[in-house]
mmCIF file of C-alpha atoms in Angstrom:
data_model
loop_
_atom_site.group_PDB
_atom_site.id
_atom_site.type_symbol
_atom_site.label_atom_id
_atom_site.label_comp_id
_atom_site.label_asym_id
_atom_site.label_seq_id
_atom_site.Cartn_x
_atom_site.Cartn_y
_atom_site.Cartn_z
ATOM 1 C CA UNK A 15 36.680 -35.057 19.513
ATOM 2 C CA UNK A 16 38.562 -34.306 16.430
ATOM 3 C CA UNK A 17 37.642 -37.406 15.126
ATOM 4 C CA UNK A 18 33.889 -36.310 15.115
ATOM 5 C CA UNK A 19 34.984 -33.166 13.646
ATOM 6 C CA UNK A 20 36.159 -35.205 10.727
ATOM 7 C CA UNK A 21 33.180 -37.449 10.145
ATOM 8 C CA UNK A 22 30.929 -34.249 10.064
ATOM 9 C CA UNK A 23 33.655 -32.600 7.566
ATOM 10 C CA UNK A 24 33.285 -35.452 4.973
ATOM 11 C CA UNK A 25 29.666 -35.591 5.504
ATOM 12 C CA UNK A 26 29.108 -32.196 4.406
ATOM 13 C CA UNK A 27 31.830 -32.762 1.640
ATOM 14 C CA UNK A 28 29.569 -35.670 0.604
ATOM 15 C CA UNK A 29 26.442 -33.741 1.007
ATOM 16 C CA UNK A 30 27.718 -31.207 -1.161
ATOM 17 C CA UNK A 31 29.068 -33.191 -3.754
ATOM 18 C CA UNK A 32 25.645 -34.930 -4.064
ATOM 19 C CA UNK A 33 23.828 -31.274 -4.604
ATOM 20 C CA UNK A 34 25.963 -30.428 -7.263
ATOM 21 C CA UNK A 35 25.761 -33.482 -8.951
ATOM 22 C CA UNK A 36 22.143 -33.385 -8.931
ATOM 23 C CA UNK A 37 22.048 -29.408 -9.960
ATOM 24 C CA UNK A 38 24.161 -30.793 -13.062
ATOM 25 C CA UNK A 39 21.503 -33.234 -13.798
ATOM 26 C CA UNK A 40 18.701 -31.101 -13.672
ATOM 27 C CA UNK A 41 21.126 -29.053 -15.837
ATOM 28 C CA UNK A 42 21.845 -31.487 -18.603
ATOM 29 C CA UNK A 43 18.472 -33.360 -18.995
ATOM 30 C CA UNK A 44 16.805 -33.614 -22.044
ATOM 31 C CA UNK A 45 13.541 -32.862 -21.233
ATOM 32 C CA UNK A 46 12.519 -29.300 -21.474
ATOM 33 C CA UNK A 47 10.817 -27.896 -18.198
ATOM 34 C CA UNK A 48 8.883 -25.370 -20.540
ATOM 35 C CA UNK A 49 9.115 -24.668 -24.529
ATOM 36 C CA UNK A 50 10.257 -21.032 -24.726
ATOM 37 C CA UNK A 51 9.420 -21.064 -28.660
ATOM 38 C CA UNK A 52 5.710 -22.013 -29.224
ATOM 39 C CA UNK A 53 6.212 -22.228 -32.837
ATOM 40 C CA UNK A 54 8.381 -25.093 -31.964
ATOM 41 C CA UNK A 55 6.922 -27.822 -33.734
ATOM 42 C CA UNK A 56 7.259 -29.792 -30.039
ATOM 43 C CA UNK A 57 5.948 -27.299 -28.401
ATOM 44 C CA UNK A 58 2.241 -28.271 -29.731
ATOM 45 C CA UNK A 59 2.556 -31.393 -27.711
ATOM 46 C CA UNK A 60 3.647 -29.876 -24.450
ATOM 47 C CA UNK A 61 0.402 -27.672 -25.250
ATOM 48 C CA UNK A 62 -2.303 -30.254 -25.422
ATOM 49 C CA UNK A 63 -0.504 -32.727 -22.852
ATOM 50 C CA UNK A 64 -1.003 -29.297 -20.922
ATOM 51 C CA UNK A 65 -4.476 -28.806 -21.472
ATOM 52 C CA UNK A 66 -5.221 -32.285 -21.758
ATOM 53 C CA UNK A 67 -4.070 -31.942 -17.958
ATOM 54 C CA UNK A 68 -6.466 -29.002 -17.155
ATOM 55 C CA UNK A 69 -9.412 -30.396 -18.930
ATOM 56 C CA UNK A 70 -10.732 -32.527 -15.585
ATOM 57 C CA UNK A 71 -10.979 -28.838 -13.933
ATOM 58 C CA UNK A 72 -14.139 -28.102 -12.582
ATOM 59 C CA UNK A 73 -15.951 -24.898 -12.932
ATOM 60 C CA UNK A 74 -16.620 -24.477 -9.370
ATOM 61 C CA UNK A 75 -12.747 -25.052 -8.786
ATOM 62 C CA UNK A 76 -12.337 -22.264 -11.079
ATOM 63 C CA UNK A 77 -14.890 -19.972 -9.244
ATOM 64 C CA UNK A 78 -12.886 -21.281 -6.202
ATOM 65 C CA UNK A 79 -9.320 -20.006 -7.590
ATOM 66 C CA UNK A 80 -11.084 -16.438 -8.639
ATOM 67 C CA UNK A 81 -12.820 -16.187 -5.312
ATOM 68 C CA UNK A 82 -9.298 -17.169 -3.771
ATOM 69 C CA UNK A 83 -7.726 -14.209 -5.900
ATOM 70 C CA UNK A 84 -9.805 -11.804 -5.113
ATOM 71 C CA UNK A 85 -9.904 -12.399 -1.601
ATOM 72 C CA UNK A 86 -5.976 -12.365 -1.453
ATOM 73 C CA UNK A 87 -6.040 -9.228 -3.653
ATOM 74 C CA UNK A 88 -8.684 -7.549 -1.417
ATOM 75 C CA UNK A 89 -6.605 -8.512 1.921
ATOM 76 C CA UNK A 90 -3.504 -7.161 0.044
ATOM 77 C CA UNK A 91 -5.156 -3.871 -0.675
ATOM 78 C CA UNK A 92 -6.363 -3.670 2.573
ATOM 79 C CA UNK A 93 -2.617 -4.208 4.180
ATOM 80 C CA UNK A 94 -1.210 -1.838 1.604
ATOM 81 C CA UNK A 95 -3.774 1.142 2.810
ATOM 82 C CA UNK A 96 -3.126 0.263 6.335
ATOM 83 C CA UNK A 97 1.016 1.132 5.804
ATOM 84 C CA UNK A 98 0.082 4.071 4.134
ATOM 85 C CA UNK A 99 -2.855 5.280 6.769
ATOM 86 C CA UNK A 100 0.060 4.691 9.066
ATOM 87 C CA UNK A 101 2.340 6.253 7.646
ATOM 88 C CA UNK A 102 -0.017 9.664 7.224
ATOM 89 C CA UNK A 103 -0.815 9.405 10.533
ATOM 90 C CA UNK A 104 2.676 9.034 12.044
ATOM 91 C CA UNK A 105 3.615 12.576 10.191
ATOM 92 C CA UNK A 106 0.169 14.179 11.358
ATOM 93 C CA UNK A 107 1.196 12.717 15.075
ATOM 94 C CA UNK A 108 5.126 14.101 14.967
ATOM 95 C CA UNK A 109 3.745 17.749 13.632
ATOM 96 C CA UNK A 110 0.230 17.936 15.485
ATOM 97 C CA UNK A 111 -0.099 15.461 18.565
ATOM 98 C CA UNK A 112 0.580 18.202 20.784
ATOM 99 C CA UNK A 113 -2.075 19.844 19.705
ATOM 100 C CA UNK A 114 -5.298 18.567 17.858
ATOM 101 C CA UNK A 115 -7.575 15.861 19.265
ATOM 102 C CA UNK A 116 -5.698 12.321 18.240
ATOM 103 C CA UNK A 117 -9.591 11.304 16.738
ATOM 104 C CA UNK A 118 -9.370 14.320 14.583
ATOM 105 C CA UNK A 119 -5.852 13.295 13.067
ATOM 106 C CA UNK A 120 -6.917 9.667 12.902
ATOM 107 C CA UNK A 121 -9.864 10.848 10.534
ATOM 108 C CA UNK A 122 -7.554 13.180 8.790
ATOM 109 C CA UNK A 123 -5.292 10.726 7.878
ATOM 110 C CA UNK A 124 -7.948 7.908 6.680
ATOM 111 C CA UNK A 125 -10.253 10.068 4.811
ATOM 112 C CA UNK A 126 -6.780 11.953 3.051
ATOM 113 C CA UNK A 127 -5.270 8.910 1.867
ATOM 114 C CA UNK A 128 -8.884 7.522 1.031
ATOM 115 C CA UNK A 129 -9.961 10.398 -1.501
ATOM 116 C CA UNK A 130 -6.511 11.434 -2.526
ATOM 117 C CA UNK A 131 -6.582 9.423 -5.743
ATOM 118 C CA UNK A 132 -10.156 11.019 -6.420
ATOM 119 C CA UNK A 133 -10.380 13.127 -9.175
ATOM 120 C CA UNK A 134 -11.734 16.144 -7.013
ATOM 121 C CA UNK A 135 -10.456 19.521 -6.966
ATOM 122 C CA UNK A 136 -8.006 20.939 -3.973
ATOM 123 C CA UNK A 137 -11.238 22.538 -2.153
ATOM 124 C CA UNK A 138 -13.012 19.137 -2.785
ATOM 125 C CA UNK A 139 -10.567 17.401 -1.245
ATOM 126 C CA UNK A 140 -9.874 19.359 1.620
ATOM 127 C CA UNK A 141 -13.653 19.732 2.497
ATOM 128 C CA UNK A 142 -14.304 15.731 2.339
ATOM 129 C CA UNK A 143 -11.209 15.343 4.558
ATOM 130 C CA UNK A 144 -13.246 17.485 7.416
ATOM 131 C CA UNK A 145 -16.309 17.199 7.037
ATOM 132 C CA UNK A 146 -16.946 13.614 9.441
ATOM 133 C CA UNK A 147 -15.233 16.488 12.054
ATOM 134 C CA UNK A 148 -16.912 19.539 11.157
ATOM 135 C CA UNK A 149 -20.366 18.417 10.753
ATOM 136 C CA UNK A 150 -21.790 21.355 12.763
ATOM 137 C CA UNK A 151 -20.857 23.451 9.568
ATOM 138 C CA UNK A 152 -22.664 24.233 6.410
ATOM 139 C CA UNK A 153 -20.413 22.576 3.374
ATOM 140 C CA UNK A 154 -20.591 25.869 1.684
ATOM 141 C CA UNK A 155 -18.760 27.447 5.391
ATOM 142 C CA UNK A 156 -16.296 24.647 4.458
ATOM 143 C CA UNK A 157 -15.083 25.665 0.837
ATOM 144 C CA UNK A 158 -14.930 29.150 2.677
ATOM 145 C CA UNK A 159 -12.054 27.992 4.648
ATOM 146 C CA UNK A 160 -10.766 25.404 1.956
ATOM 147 C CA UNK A 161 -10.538 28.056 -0.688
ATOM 148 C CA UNK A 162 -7.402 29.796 -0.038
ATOM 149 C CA UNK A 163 -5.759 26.535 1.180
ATOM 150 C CA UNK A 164 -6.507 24.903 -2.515
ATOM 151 C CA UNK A 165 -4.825 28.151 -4.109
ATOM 152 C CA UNK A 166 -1.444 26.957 -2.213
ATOM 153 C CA UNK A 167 -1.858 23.839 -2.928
ATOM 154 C CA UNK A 168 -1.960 24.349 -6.372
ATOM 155 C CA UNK A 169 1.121 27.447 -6.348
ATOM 156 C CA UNK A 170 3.102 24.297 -4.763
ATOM 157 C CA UNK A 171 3.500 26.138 -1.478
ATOM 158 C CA UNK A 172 4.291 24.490 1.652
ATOM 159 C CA UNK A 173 1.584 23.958 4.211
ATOM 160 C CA UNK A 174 2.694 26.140 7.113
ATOM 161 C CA UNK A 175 0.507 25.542 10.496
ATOM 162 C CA UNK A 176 2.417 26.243 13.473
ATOM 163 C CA UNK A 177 1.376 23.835 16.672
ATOM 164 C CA UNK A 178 -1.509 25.829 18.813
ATOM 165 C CA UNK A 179 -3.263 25.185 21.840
ATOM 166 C CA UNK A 180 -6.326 23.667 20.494
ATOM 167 C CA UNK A 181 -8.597 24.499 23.736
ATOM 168 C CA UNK A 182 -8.123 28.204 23.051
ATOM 169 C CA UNK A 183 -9.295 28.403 19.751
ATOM 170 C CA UNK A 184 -12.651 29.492 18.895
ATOM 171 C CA UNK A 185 -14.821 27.373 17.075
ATOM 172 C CA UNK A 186 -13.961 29.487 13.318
ATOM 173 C CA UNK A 187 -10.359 29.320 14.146
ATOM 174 C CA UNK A 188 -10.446 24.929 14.788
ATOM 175 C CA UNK A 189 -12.445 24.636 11.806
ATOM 176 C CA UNK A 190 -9.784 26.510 10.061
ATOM 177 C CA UNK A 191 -6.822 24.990 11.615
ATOM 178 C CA UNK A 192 -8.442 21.052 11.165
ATOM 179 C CA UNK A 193 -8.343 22.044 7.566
ATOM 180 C CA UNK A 194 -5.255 23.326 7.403
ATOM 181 C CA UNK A 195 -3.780 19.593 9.188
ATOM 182 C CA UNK A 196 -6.067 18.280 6.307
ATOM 183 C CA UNK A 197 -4.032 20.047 3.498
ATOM 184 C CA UNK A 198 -0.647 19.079 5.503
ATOM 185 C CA UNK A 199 -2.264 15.486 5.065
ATOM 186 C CA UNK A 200 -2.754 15.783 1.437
ATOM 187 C CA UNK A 201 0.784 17.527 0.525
ATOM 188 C CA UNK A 202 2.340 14.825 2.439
ATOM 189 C CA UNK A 203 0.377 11.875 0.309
ATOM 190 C CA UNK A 204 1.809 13.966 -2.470
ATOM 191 C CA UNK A 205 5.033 14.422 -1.735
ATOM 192 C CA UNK A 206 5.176 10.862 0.142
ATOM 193 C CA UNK A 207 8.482 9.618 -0.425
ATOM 194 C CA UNK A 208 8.240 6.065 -1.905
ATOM 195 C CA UNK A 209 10.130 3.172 0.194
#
């Protein structure tokens, strides 16, 4: 059993002795992977044997590769917003759950982190965060409500909206309070902490 031991010992001692001898190789070679000076006279010739290389490319292979990029950019952008959707709606779960219809917090937390980076005003904002939910009310109703919500958001003071029991509310009082969750939406975007 030791014996085996052994054998696998020198093995690896043989295997490892091989890698290194082969990372000094790769180490040592003359040629030059890449010229880092392209005023280096030899530098031209890495150039055209380059595009010398690339000159069989197709232009639908090309359309291929940009199609490919933006589709892997798109699917990217789309992971990205579904972390940070998440992550809104995790906070707007933890502080609200209890107490406002999960839908409503759902389309909170899309439509916040969707028109945050809009260049729209605090009442702007707050209004296009509610409205899907509020549709029964005139938009003009809306910036009623929003107005003194923007005015703290732009003194920098904290959202404060206690949990409630949404069922005995009256219909002025949920419109208020959903856009009140919508400004805790948006001061969280702002104030997300970045991992």
């Amino acid at each position: 059993m030791s014996n085996q031991f052994i054998n696998t010992g020198k093995s690896v001692a043989n295997r490892t002795c091989e890698i290194r001898d082969e990372l000094l190789e790769l180490l040592v070679r003359d040629e030059i992977a890449y010229p880092w000076n392209p005023t280096d006279p030899d530098a031209e010739a890495y150039f055209d044997r380059t595009e010398a290389e690339l000159a069989g490319v197709e232009a639908s292979e090309d359309w291929d590769i940009a199609f490919q990029t933006d589709s892997f950019f798109a699917c990217t952008e789309r992971a990205w917003s579904s972390l940070e959707i998440r992550s809104v709606r995790k906070s707007l779960l933890e502080r609200f759950g209890e107490c406002v219809p999960h839908e409503f917090l759902e389309t909170i937390a899309t439509r916040a982190r969707t028109i945050f980076s809009a260049s729209l005003s605090p009442a702007e904002q707050l209004v296009n965060c509610v409205q899907p939910l509020l549709s029964n009310w005139a938009e003009e109703d809306l910036y009623v409500f929003a107005r003194p919500l923007a005015h703290a958001m732009r003194s920098g003071a904290q959202p404060e909206a206690e949990p409630v029991a949404w069922e005995q509310l009256s219909a002025i009082e949920q419109a208020r309070y959903t856009m009140k969750v919508a400004r805790y939406a948006l001061v969280y975007i702002e104030n997300e902490p970045l991992d």
